[in-house]
Coordinates of C-alpha atoms in Angstrom, one line a residue:
Chain N
X1 CA -0.1 0.0 0.0
X2 CA 1.2 3.5 -1.0
X3 CA 0.6 5.9 1.9
X4 CA 1.3 9.7 1.9
X5 CA 2.1 11.3 5.3
X6 CA 1.6 15.0 5.4
X7 CA 2.7 17.0 8.4
X8 CA 4.8 20.1 8.7
X9 CA 6.8 18.6 11.6
X10 CA 9.5 16.1 10.6
X11 CA 9.3 14.2 14.0
X12 CA 5.6 13.8 13.6
X13 CA 6.1 12.3 10.1
X14 CA 9.0 10.0 11.2
X15 CA 6.8 8.7 14.1
X16 CA 4.1 7.7 11.7
X17 CA 6.7 6.1 9.3
X18 CA 8.0 4.1 12.3
X19 CA 4.6 3.0 13.5
X20 CA 3.7 1.9 10.0
X21 CA 6.9 0.1 9.2
X22 CA 6.7 -1.8 12.4
X23 CA 3.3 -3.1 11.4
X24 CA 4.1 -3.9 7.7
X25 CA 7.6 -3.1 6.3
X26 CA 6.1 -3.3 2.7
X27 CA 4.2 0.0 3.1
X28 CA 5.6 2.6 0.7
X29 CA 5.6 5.7 2.6
X30 CA 5.7 9.2 0.9
X31 CA 6.1 12.5 2.9
X32 CA 4.8 16.1 2.4
X33 CA 5.2 19.0 4.7
X34 CA 2.0 20.9 3.5
X35 CA -1.1 20.8 1.5
X36 CA 0.3 22.2 -1.6
X37 CA 3.3 19.7 -1.7
X38 CA 0.7 17.0 -0.9
X39 CA -1.5 17.7 -3.8
X40 CA 1.4 17.5 -6.0
X41 CA 2.3 14.2 -4.9
X42 CA -1.2 12.8 -4.8
X43 CA -1.5 13.6 -8.5
X44 CA 1.9 12.1 -9.5
X45 CA 2.0 9.2 -7.0
X46 CA -1.5 8.3 -6.5
X47 CA -1.3 7.0 -2.9
X48 CA -4.1 4.9 -1.6
X49 CA -4.2 6.6 1.8
X50 CA -3.3 10.2 3.1
X51 CA -2.5 10.6 6.6
X52 CA -3.1 14.4 6.8
X53 CA -2.4 16.9 9.7
X54 CA -4.9 19.5 10.0
X55 CA -2.8 22.5 10.9
X56 CA -0.1 23.4 8.4
X57 CA 1.3 26.4 6.8
X58 CA 0.5 27.3 3.3
X59 CA -2.4 25.1 3.0
X60 CA -3.9 23.0 5.9
X61 CA -5.4 19.6 5.8
X62 CA -8.9 20.7 5.5
X63 CA -8.2 22.8 2.6
X64 CA -6.4 20.1 0.7
X65 CA -9.3 17.7 1.2
X66 CA -11.6 20.4 -0.3
X67 CA -9.4 20.7 -3.4
X68 CA -9.2 16.9 -3.5
X69 CA -13.0 16.9 -4.2
X70 CA -12.5 18.3 -7.6
X71 CA -9.9 15.6 -8.5
X72 CA -11.0 13.4 -11.2
X73 CA -10.4 9.7 -11.0
X74 CA -9.7 7.8 -7.8
X75 CA -9.5 10.0 -4.6
X76 CA -7.2 8.6 -1.8
X77 CA -8.7 7.7 1.4
X78 CA -8.1 10.4 4.1
X79 CA -7.3 10.0 7.8
X80 CA -7.0 13.3 9.4
X81 CA -4.3 13.7 12.3
X82 CA -4.6 16.5 15.0
X83 CA -2.9 17.5 18.0
X84 CA -5.9 18.7 19.7
X85 CA -9.7 18.3 18.9
X86 CA -10.6 20.8 16.1
X87 CA -14.2 21.9 15.9
X88 CA -14.1 21.3 12.3
X89 CA -13.5 17.7 12.8
X90 CA -16.7 17.2 14.8
X91 CA -18.4 17.0 11.6
X92 CA -16.7 13.6 10.9
X93 CA -17.5 12.0 14.1
X94 CA -19.7 9.3 12.5
X95 CA -18.3 9.5 9.2
X96 CA -16.2 7.4 6.9
X97 CA -13.4 9.9 7.2
X98 CA -11.4 9.0 10.4
X99 CA -9.2 11.2 12.5
X100 CA -6.5 10.5 14.8
X101 CA -5.3 12.6 17.8
X102 CA -1.6 13.0 18.7
X103 CA 0.3 11.4 20.1
X104 CA -0.9 8.8 17.8
X105 CA -1.4 5.3 19.1
X106 CA -0.3 2.4 17.1
X107 CA -3.5 0.5 17.6
X108 CA -5.7 3.5 16.7
X109 CA -3.6 4.0 13.6
X110 CA -4.0 0.3 12.6
X111 CA -7.8 0.6 13.1
X112 CA -7.9 3.8 10.9
X113 CA -6.0 1.9 8.2
X114 CA -8.3 -1.1 8.3
X115 CA -11.3 1.2 8.0
X116 CA -9.8 3.1 5.2
X117 CA -9.0 0.1 3.3
X118 CA -12.4 -1.4 3.8
X119 CA -14.2 1.7 2.5
X120 CA -11.9 2.1 -0.3
X121 CA -12.7 5.7 -1.0
X122 CA -13.5 8.1 1.6
X123 CA -16.6 10.1 1.3
X124 CA -15.4 13.7 0.9
X125 CA -18.8 15.1 0.3
X126 CA -19.2 15.9 4.0
X127 CA -16.4 18.4 3.7
X128 CA -18.7 20.6 1.7
X129 CA -20.7 21.3 4.7
X130 CA -18.0 22.8 6.9
X131 CA -16.0 24.7 4.4
X132 CA -17.9 28.1 4.2
X133 CA -19.0 28.3 7.8
X134 CA -16.0 29.5 9.7
X135 CA -13.0 29.2 7.4
X136 CA -12.1 30.2 4.0
X137 CA -9.6 28.6 1.6
X138 CA -6.3 30.2 0.7
X139 CA -6.3 28.8 -2.8
X140 CA -8.8 28.5 -5.7
X141 CA -8.4 25.4 -7.7
X142 CA -9.5 24.3 -11.1
X143 CA -9.1 21.0 -12.8
X144 CA -7.4 21.1 -16.1
X145 CA -7.0 18.0 -18.1
X146 CA -7.4 16.0 -14.9
X147 CA -4.9 18.0 -13.1
X148 CA -5.6 20.4 -10.1
X149 CA -4.3 23.8 -10.7
X150 CA -4.0 26.1 -7.6
X151 CA -4.2 29.8 -7.4
X152 CA -3.5 31.7 -4.1
X153 CA -6.5 33.6 -3.2
X154 CA -4.7 36.8 -2.4
X155 CA -3.3 37.2 -5.8
X156 CA -6.7 37.2 -7.4
X157 CA -7.9 40.7 -8.3
X158 CA -11.4 40.0 -9.5
X159 CA -13.8 37.2 -10.3
X160 CA -16.3 37.4 -13.3
X161 CA -19.2 35.0 -13.8
X162 CA -19.7 33.9 -17.4
X163 CA -22.7 31.6 -18.1
X164 CA -22.1 28.7 -15.6
X165 CA -18.5 29.2 -14.9
X166 CA -16.5 31.9 -12.9
X167 CA -13.1 33.3 -14.2
X168 CA -10.6 34.4 -11.7
X169 CA -8.3 37.2 -13.0
X170 CA -5.0 38.1 -11.6
X171 CA -2.2 40.1 -12.9
X172 CA -0.8 37.9 -15.7
X173 CA -3.3 35.1 -15.7
X174 CA -6.8 33.8 -15.4
X175 CA -8.6 30.5 -14.5
X176 CA -11.9 29.0 -15.2
X177 CA -13.4 27.5 -12.2
X178 CA -16.6 25.4 -11.6
X179 CA -18.0 27.5 -8.7
X180 CA -20.7 30.0 -8.2
X181 CA -20.0 33.7 -7.6
X182 CA -22.4 33.5 -4.7
X183 CA -20.5 31.0 -2.8
X184 CA -17.3 32.8 -3.3
X185 CA -18.8 35.9 -2.2
X186 CA -20.1 34.1 1.0
X187 CA -16.8 32.4 1.8
X188 CA -14.6 35.5 1.3
X189 CA -16.9 38.4 2.4
X190 CA -14.2 40.4 3.8
X191 CA -11.8 39.9 0.9
X192 CA -14.0 40.5 -2.2
X193 CA -16.7 43.0 -2.8
X194 CA -19.6 42.7 -5.4
X195 CA -19.5 45.5 -8.0
X196 CA -21.9 44.2 -10.5
X197 CA -24.4 41.3 -10.8
X198 CA -21.4 39.2 -12.4
X199 CA -18.5 40.6 -10.8
X200 CA -16.6 40.3 -7.5
X201 CA -13.4 42.5 -6.9
X202 CA -10.7 42.1 -4.3
X203 CA -11.0 45.0 -2.1
X204 CA -7.1 45.6 -1.8
X205 CA -6.8 45.6 -5.7
X206 CA -9.0 48.5 -6.1
X207 CA -7.2 51.5 -7.4
X208 CA -9.9 54.0 -8.1
X209 CA -13.1 54.9 -9.9
X210 CA -13.7 56.8 -13.0
X211 CA -16.3 57.5 -15.8
X212 CA -16.0 56.0 -19.3
X213 CA -16.9 57.8 -22.6
X214 CA -20.6 56.9 -22.1
X215 CA -20.6 58.3 -18.5
X216 CA -20.8 54.8 -16.9
X217 CA -18.7 54.2 -13.8
X218 CA -15.7 51.9 -14.1
X219 CA -13.3 50.5 -11.6
X220 CA -9.6 50.7 -12.0
X221 CA -7.4 48.1 -10.6
X222 CA -3.9 47.6 -9.5
X223 CA -1.5 45.9 -11.7
X224 CA -4.1 45.0 -14.2
X225 CA -5.4 46.8 -17.1
X226 CA -9.1 45.7 -17.2
X227 CA -11.7 48.4 -16.4
X228 CA -14.6 46.8 -14.6
X229 CA -18.2 48.4 -15.1
X230 CA -19.8 49.2 -11.6
X231 CA -23.6 48.7 -11.7
X232 CA -25.7 51.6 -10.3
X233 CA -26.9 49.4 -7.4
X234 CA -23.5 48.8 -6.2
X235 CA -22.0 52.3 -6.8
X236 CA -22.8 53.9 -3.4
X237 CA -21.2 51.1 -1.5
X238 CA -18.0 51.2 -3.8
X239 CA -17.6 54.9 -3.4
X240 CA -18.0 54.5 0.4
X241 CA -15.4 51.7 0.5
X242 CA -12.8 53.7 -1.6
X243 CA -13.0 56.7 0.8
Chain M
X1 CA -23.0 33.9 26.1
X2 CA -24.5 37.3 25.9
X3 CA -27.6 36.1 27.7
X4 CA -25.4 34.7 30.4
X5 CA -23.5 37.9 30.9
X6 CA -26.8 39.8 31.0
X7 CA -28.0 37.8 34.0
X8 CA -24.8 37.7 35.8
X9 CA -24.1 41.4 35.7
X10 CA -27.7 42.4 36.7
X11 CA -28.0 42.9 40.5
X12 CA -31.7 42.4 40.8
X13 CA -32.7 38.8 40.7
X14 CA -35.3 37.5 38.5
X15 CA -38.5 38.1 40.4
X16 CA -40.6 36.4 37.9
X17 CA -38.9 33.1 38.9
X18 CA -40.9 30.8 41.1
X19 CA -38.2 30.2 43.5
X20 CA -37.7 33.9 43.9
X21 CA -41.3 34.5 44.8
X22 CA -41.2 31.7 47.2
X23 CA -38.0 33.6 48.9
X24 CA -40.0 36.8 48.8
X25 CA -43.0 35.3 50.5
X26 CA -41.0 33.6 53.1
X27 CA -39.1 36.9 54.0
X28 CA -42.4 38.7 54.0
X29 CA -43.8 36.1 56.5
X30 CA -40.8 36.3 58.6
X31 CA -41.3 40.0 59.0
X32 CA -44.9 39.5 59.9
X33 CA -43.8 37.0 62.6
X34 CA -41.2 39.5 63.9
X35 CA -43.8 42.2 64.1
X36 CA -46.4 40.0 65.8
X37 CA -43.9 38.8 68.3
X38 CA -42.7 42.4 69.0
X39 CA -46.4 43.2 70.2
X40 CA -46.6 44.4 73.7
X41 CA -47.5 41.6 76.3
X42 CA -51.0 43.0 76.9
X43 CA -52.2 42.3 73.2
X44 CA -54.6 39.4 73.5
X45 CA -55.0 38.2 70.1
X46 CA -51.6 37.4 68.9
X47 CA -52.6 35.1 66.1
X48 CA -55.2 37.6 64.9
X49 CA -52.5 40.3 64.6
X50 CA -50.1 37.9 62.8
X51 CA -52.8 37.2 60.3
X52 CA -53.4 40.8 59.8
X53 CA -49.6 41.5 59.3
X54 CA -49.2 38.7 57.1
X55 CA -52.0 39.6 54.7
X56 CA -50.8 43.3 54.7
X57 CA -47.1 42.6 54.1
X58 CA -47.7 39.8 51.7
X59 CA -49.8 42.0 49.5
X60 CA -47.1 44.7 49.6
X61 CA -44.3 42.4 48.9
X62 CA -45.9 40.3 46.2
X63 CA -46.9 43.4 44.4
X64 CA -43.6 44.7 44.6
X65 CA -42.1 41.6 43.2
X66 CA -44.6 41.7 40.4
X67 CA -43.5 45.3 39.4
X68 CA -39.9 44.6 39.9
X69 CA -40.5 41.5 37.6
X70 CA -42.1 43.7 35.0
X71 CA -39.5 46.5 35.0
X72 CA -36.4 44.3 35.6
X73 CA -35.2 44.6 32.0
X74 CA -35.3 48.4 32.3
X75 CA -33.9 48.5 35.8
X76 CA -31.0 46.3 35.0
X77 CA -30.0 48.5 32.0
X78 CA -29.1 51.2 34.6
X79 CA -26.1 51.4 36.8
X80 CA -26.3 49.4 40.0
X81 CA -27.0 52.5 42.3
X82 CA -29.6 54.0 40.0
X83 CA -31.4 50.6 39.9
X84 CA -31.2 50.2 43.6
X85 CA -32.6 53.8 44.2
X86 CA -35.5 53.4 41.6
X87 CA -36.3 49.9 43.1
X88 CA -36.4 51.4 46.5
X89 CA -38.7 54.2 45.4
X90 CA -40.9 51.8 43.7
X91 CA -41.2 49.7 46.8
X92 CA -42.0 52.8 48.8
X93 CA -44.6 54.0 46.4
X94 CA -46.4 50.6 46.4
X95 CA -46.3 50.4 50.1
X96 CA -47.8 53.8 50.6
X97 CA -50.6 53.0 48.2
X98 CA -51.5 49.9 50.1
X99 CA -51.1 51.7 53.5
X100 CA -53.4 54.6 52.4
X101 CA -55.9 51.9 51.0
X102 CA -55.9 49.9 54.2
X103 CA -56.3 53.0 56.4
X104 CA -59.2 54.1 54.2
X105 CA -60.8 50.7 54.6
X106 CA -60.2 50.5 58.4
X107 CA -61.6 54.0 59.0
X108 CA -64.7 53.0 56.8
X109 CA -65.4 50.1 59.1
X110 CA -64.6 52.3 61.9
X111 CA -62.2 49.8 63.5
X112 CA -59.5 52.5 64.2
X113 CA -59.4 56.0 65.5
X114 CA -59.9 58.1 62.3
X115 CA -58.3 61.3 63.6
X116 CA -55.7 63.0 61.4
X117 CA -52.8 62.5 63.9
X118 CA -53.7 58.8 64.2
X119 CA -53.7 58.5 60.6
X120 CA -50.2 60.0 59.9
X121 CA -48.8 58.2 62.8
X122 CA -50.0 54.9 61.2
X123 CA -48.5 55.9 57.9
X124 CA -45.2 57.0 59.2
X125 CA -44.8 53.8 61.2
X126 CA -45.7 51.6 58.4
X127 CA -43.6 53.5 56.0
X128 CA -40.6 53.3 58.4
X129 CA -41.0 49.6 58.5
X130 CA -41.2 49.3 54.8
X131 CA -38.2 51.5 54.2
X132 CA -36.1 49.5 56.7
X133 CA -37.0 46.1 55.4
X134 CA -37.1 47.1 51.9
X135 CA -33.6 48.4 52.2
X136 CA -32.4 45.4 53.9
X137 CA -33.9 43.1 51.2
X138 CA -32.3 45.1 48.3
X139 CA -29.0 45.0 50.2
X140 CA -29.4 41.2 50.6
X141 CA -29.9 40.9 46.9
X142 CA -26.9 43.0 46.2
X143 CA -24.5 41.2 48.3
X144 CA -25.7 37.8 47.0
X145 CA -25.2 39.0 43.5
X146 CA -21.7 40.5 44.2
X147 CA -20.7 37.1 45.9
X148 CA -22.0 35.2 43.0
X149 CA -20.2 37.4 40.4
X150 CA -16.9 37.1 42.4
X151 CA -17.1 33.4 42.3
X152 CA -17.7 33.4 38.7
X153 CA -15.0 36.0 37.8
X154 CA -12.4 34.0 39.9
X155 CA -13.0 30.7 38.3
X156 CA -13.1 32.4 34.8
X157 CA -9.9 34.2 35.4
X158 CA -8.2 31.0 36.6
X159 CA -9.3 29.1 33.5
X160 CA -8.2 31.9 31.3
X161 CA -4.8 32.1 32.9
X162 CA -4.4 28.4 32.7
X163 CA -5.3 28.4 29.0
X164 CA -3.2 31.4 28.2
X165 CA -0.2 29.6 29.8
X166 CA -0.7 26.1 28.3
X167 CA -1.9 25.7 24.7
X168 CA -3.4 22.4 24.1
X169 CA -1.9 22.4 20.6
X170 CA 1.6 22.9 22.0
X171 CA 1.1 20.3 24.7
X172 CA 0.0 17.5 22.4
X173 CA 2.2 18.2 19.6
X174 CA 5.0 18.2 22.1
X175 CA 4.0 14.7 23.5
X176 CA 3.9 13.5 19.8
X177 CA 7.4 14.8 19.3
X178 CA 8.7 13.1 22.5
X179 CA 6.9 9.9 21.4
X180 CA 8.7 9.9 18.1
X181 CA 12.1 10.8 19.8
X182 CA 12.0 7.9 22.1
X183 CA 12.5 5.6 19.2
X184 CA 14.9 7.6 17.2
X185 CA 16.9 9.6 19.6
X186 CA 16.2 8.7 23.3
X187 CA 18.8 11.3 24.4
X188 CA 17.0 14.0 23.0
X189 CA 13.7 12.7 24.2
X190 CA 15.1 12.8 27.7
X191 CA 16.0 16.4 27.3
X192 CA 12.6 17.3 25.9
X193 CA 10.8 15.7 28.9
X194 CA 13.1 17.8 31.3
X195 CA 12.5 20.9 29.4
X196 CA 8.8 20.4 29.3
X197 CA 8.5 19.4 33.0
X198 CA 10.4 22.9 33.9
X199 CA 8.0 24.8 31.7
X200 CA 5.0 23.1 33.3
X201 CA 6.4 23.7 36.7
X202 CA 6.8 27.4 36.0
X203 CA 3.3 27.6 34.5
X204 CA 1.6 25.9 37.4
X205 CA 3.2 28.2 40.1
X206 CA 1.4 31.3 41.5
X207 CA 1.1 33.9 38.8
X208 CA 2.2 36.6 41.0
X209 CA 5.7 35.1 41.6
X210 CA 8.7 37.1 40.8
X211 CA 11.9 35.8 39.3
X212 CA 15.1 37.3 37.9
X213 CA 15.3 38.1 34.3
X214 CA 18.2 35.4 34.1
X215 CA 15.7 32.7 35.2
X216 CA 13.1 33.8 32.8
X217 CA 15.5 33.8 30.0
X218 CA 16.5 30.2 31.0
X219 CA 13.0 29.3 30.8
X220 CA 12.8 30.8 27.4
X221 CA 15.7 28.7 26.3
X222 CA 14.0 25.5 27.4
X223 CA 10.9 26.5 25.6
X224 CA 12.9 27.1 22.5
X225 CA 14.7 23.8 22.7
X226 CA 11.3 22.0 22.5
X227 CA 10.0 24.1 19.6
X228 CA 13.2 23.6 17.8
X229 CA 12.6 19.9 17.8
X230 CA 9.3 20.4 16.3
X231 CA 10.0 23.1 13.9
X232 CA 13.5 22.0 13.1
X233 CA 15.5 24.6 10.9
X234 CA 12.3 26.6 10.3
X235 CA 13.1 28.3 13.6
X236 CA 15.9 30.6 14.1
X237 CA 16.6 32.6 17.3
X238 CA 18.7 35.4 17.6
X239 CA 19.9 36.7 21.1
X240 CA 21.0 40.2 21.6
X241 CA 21.0 40.6 25.5
X242 CA 24.7 41.5 26.3
X243 CA 23.6 44.9 27.7
X244 CA 20.7 43.6 29.7
X245 CA 20.8 43.5 33.6
X246 CA 19.8 40.0 34.1
X247 CA 19.7 40.2 37.9
X248 CA 16.7 42.6 37.9
X249 CA 13.2 41.3 39.0
X250 CA 10.5 40.3 36.5
X251 CA 7.2 38.6 37.0
X252 CA 7.6 35.0 36.3
X253 CA 6.3 34.0 32.7
X254 CA 6.4 37.4 31.2
X255 CA 8.8 36.7 28.3
X256 CA 8.1 33.0 27.7
X257 CA 4.4 33.6 26.6
X258 CA 5.6 36.5 24.3
X259 CA 8.0 34.2 22.8
X260 CA 5.4 31.6 22.4
X261 CA 3.2 34.0 20.7
X262 CA 5.9 35.0 18.3
X263 CA 6.5 31.5 17.3
X264 CA 2.8 30.6 17.2
X265 CA 1.9 33.7 15.0
X266 CA 5.2 34.3 13.2
X267 CA 7.0 31.1 12.5
X268 CA 4.3 28.1 12.5
X269 CA 2.3 29.7 9.6
X270 CA 5.3 30.1 7.3
X271 CA 6.5 27.2 5.5
X272 CA 10.0 28.6 5.2
X273 CA 10.0 29.6 8.8
X274 CA 11.8 32.8 10.1
X275 CA 13.9 34.5 12.6
X276 CA 13.0 35.5 16.1
X277 CA 15.0 38.2 17.8
X278 CA 15.1 38.6 21.4
X279 CA 17.0 41.8 22.3
X280 CA 17.3 43.7 25.5
X281 CA 19.2 46.5 27.3
X282 CA 19.4 48.3 30.5
X283 CA 19.8 51.9 30.5
X284 CA 19.1 54.5 33.4
X285 CA 17.6 51.9 35.6
X286 CA 15.1 51.0 33.0
X287 CA 15.3 47.7 31.1
X288 CA 13.8 47.2 27.8
X289 CA 13.3 43.8 26.2
X290 CA 12.0 43.3 22.8
X291 CA 10.8 40.3 21.0
X292 CA 10.2 40.5 17.3
X293 CA 8.9 38.0 14.8
X294 CA 8.2 38.1 11.0
X295 CA 4.7 39.3 10.2
X296 CA 2.7 37.2 7.8
X297 CA 1.8 39.3 5.0
X298 CA -0.7 37.0 3.5
X299 CA -4.3 37.6 3.6
X300 CA -5.2 34.9 5.9
X301 CA -2.8 33.8 8.5
X302 CA -2.8 30.3 10.0
X303 CA -3.6 31.6 13.4
X304 CA -5.4 34.8 13.1
X305 CA -7.5 34.5 16.1
X306 CA -5.1 35.7 18.5
X307 CA -7.1 36.9 21.6
X308 CA -4.3 38.9 23.1
X309 CA -5.0 37.1 26.3
X310 CA -1.5 36.5 27.1
X311 CA -0.4 40.0 26.3
X312 CA -3.2 41.5 28.5
X313 CA -2.3 39.2 31.3
X314 CA 1.4 40.1 31.3
X315 CA 0.5 43.9 31.0
X316 CA -1.7 43.6 34.1
X317 CA 0.9 41.8 36.0
X318 CA 3.6 44.4 35.1
X319 CA 1.3 47.2 35.9
X320 CA 0.5 45.5 39.3
X321 CA 4.1 45.2 40.2
X322 CA 5.7 48.4 38.9
X323 CA 2.8 50.7 38.3
X324 CA 3.2 53.2 35.5
X325 CA 7.0 52.7 35.4
X326 CA 6.5 49.5 33.4
X327 CA 4.7 49.3 30.0
X328 CA 4.3 47.0 27.0
X329 CA 4.1 48.3 23.5
X330 CA 3.3 46.6 20.3
X331 CA 4.5 47.9 16.9
X332 CA 4.1 46.4 13.4
X333 CA 6.5 47.7 10.9
X334 CA 8.6 46.5 8.0
X335 CA 6.9 43.1 8.1
X336 CA 8.1 42.8 11.6
X337 CA 5.9 42.4 14.6
X338 CA 7.5 43.6 17.9
X339 CA 6.5 43.5 21.4
X340 CA 8.5 45.6 23.8
X341 CA 8.3 45.6 27.5
X342 CA 9.9 48.1 29.6
X343 CA 10.3 47.8 33.3
X344 CA 12.4 49.6 36.1
X345 CA 15.4 47.8 37.4
X346 CA 14.5 46.4 40.9
X347 CA 16.8 44.5 43.3
X348 CA 16.1 40.9 43.7
X349 CA 16.2 40.7 47.5
X350 CA 13.2 38.5 48.3
X351 CA 13.0 36.1 45.3
X352 CA 12.7 32.5 45.9
X353 CA 14.7 30.9 43.3

């Protein structure tokens, strides 16, 4: 069995490797120190099981699990590891997705392994219920040719809805995502502001407001040429924000 | 939680509550009994006067309770002294109404001497009793409320202090590290257990304990030893304390929690880690110690929900010990977060080491 161990602490990873090897030396253990590295390895190495720490820099375990939902093809089973009861984890109490508390006991780890191999694929859908409530992702993701592409949320200048897709724009790039503007607005309500029925703009990317040739208000952005129309409905709010 | 604080800060109890009504009835009846017993010996029908007193006092007290129940929300919005004054006035007005009413009834039935002097004498005596017993009752509620609040505050602050000192994440991650080291490097595991024990011993001691800066820095070293095991080369600590008078007094656990904050907020969220600088100098009998950590520039930090509990706690303790000679300042500049504490140099005569 191929197992990916994701934890930002080297000693925590080594402990898991020790415990796994003690049980079955034939396990093939891979290591990653954060969610972004893990996502890369999951796509190239296709491990069957991921032992995933919740709290990590760059991208934490819960966010990685969220991005994995968009992965096409087999999704690895996930067992979360955590130092202390996280509220977010309570959602999994009775679910296929297991979690282990540190220091991890060998028996408990073995039980989780059994559970994971029995179930084959973990049901990641439950993650959808917790994602928007109290936490927001650090990355947007899109699946392109079966590969997940990540884009740090803080670099995104604006998001525009076109038909059923949303396009994220940032200086020097854009990405088509299978998400709704409404859910993004709800998740990142302190970062993006709505300026039009189909546009969200990053508050800190706003440079100024001006009128175009026809007298309509358009928003100017930092480091990006596009001028975005502001609807009359949102104009007052935007003016207030700029002040 | 807002509901809970509402009830705990208000000094008037909930008079709509059945238990409270029972307490009121009981107190009123006790007053009636006292009054009946205090009657001069020649009064024949003591039981009759008890019945009369009971009815009279119960009517007043239950009406008062009803009105206080209705106006409780409004009264509790006021400062305690205003709420008390208004409640007292309310009680007096209600009592006066009943007293006048009963006088009017008695004089109609002609059971009493209806002269003007007798009337006012009756009113004054009755109002006097009402004023004294009303004030006593309000005082009783106030004292009981204060007592309950003190108990609550004390237990809360103890809990807060404990949680500020021991982060569960730190504790369990540390245990996990030690579990890992016992296999790979027992020597380091031993060291880690010793460091952790010292850290906990310091944490469990009285929070008002004093120590020397030297001891406090030694504790910081132990803490850094543990964190270095977890974070590896992501954590770099720079010391610049040559000019610091290390024999001066400092409240125990002043620097270590600040260092813990610096690592928790400044190093852990960064994949590449960073530098923490501890610098200090003593000049003109004033020591200044600064702990700085890289500031996460990203939109969402890993641990944004710092509640500043540790910082508040430290500031309070510094203030309590040194008054306005000590201070704690926080600054954010050039992607560095800095906490500086300033404290006067005080000799360390009475310190238990």
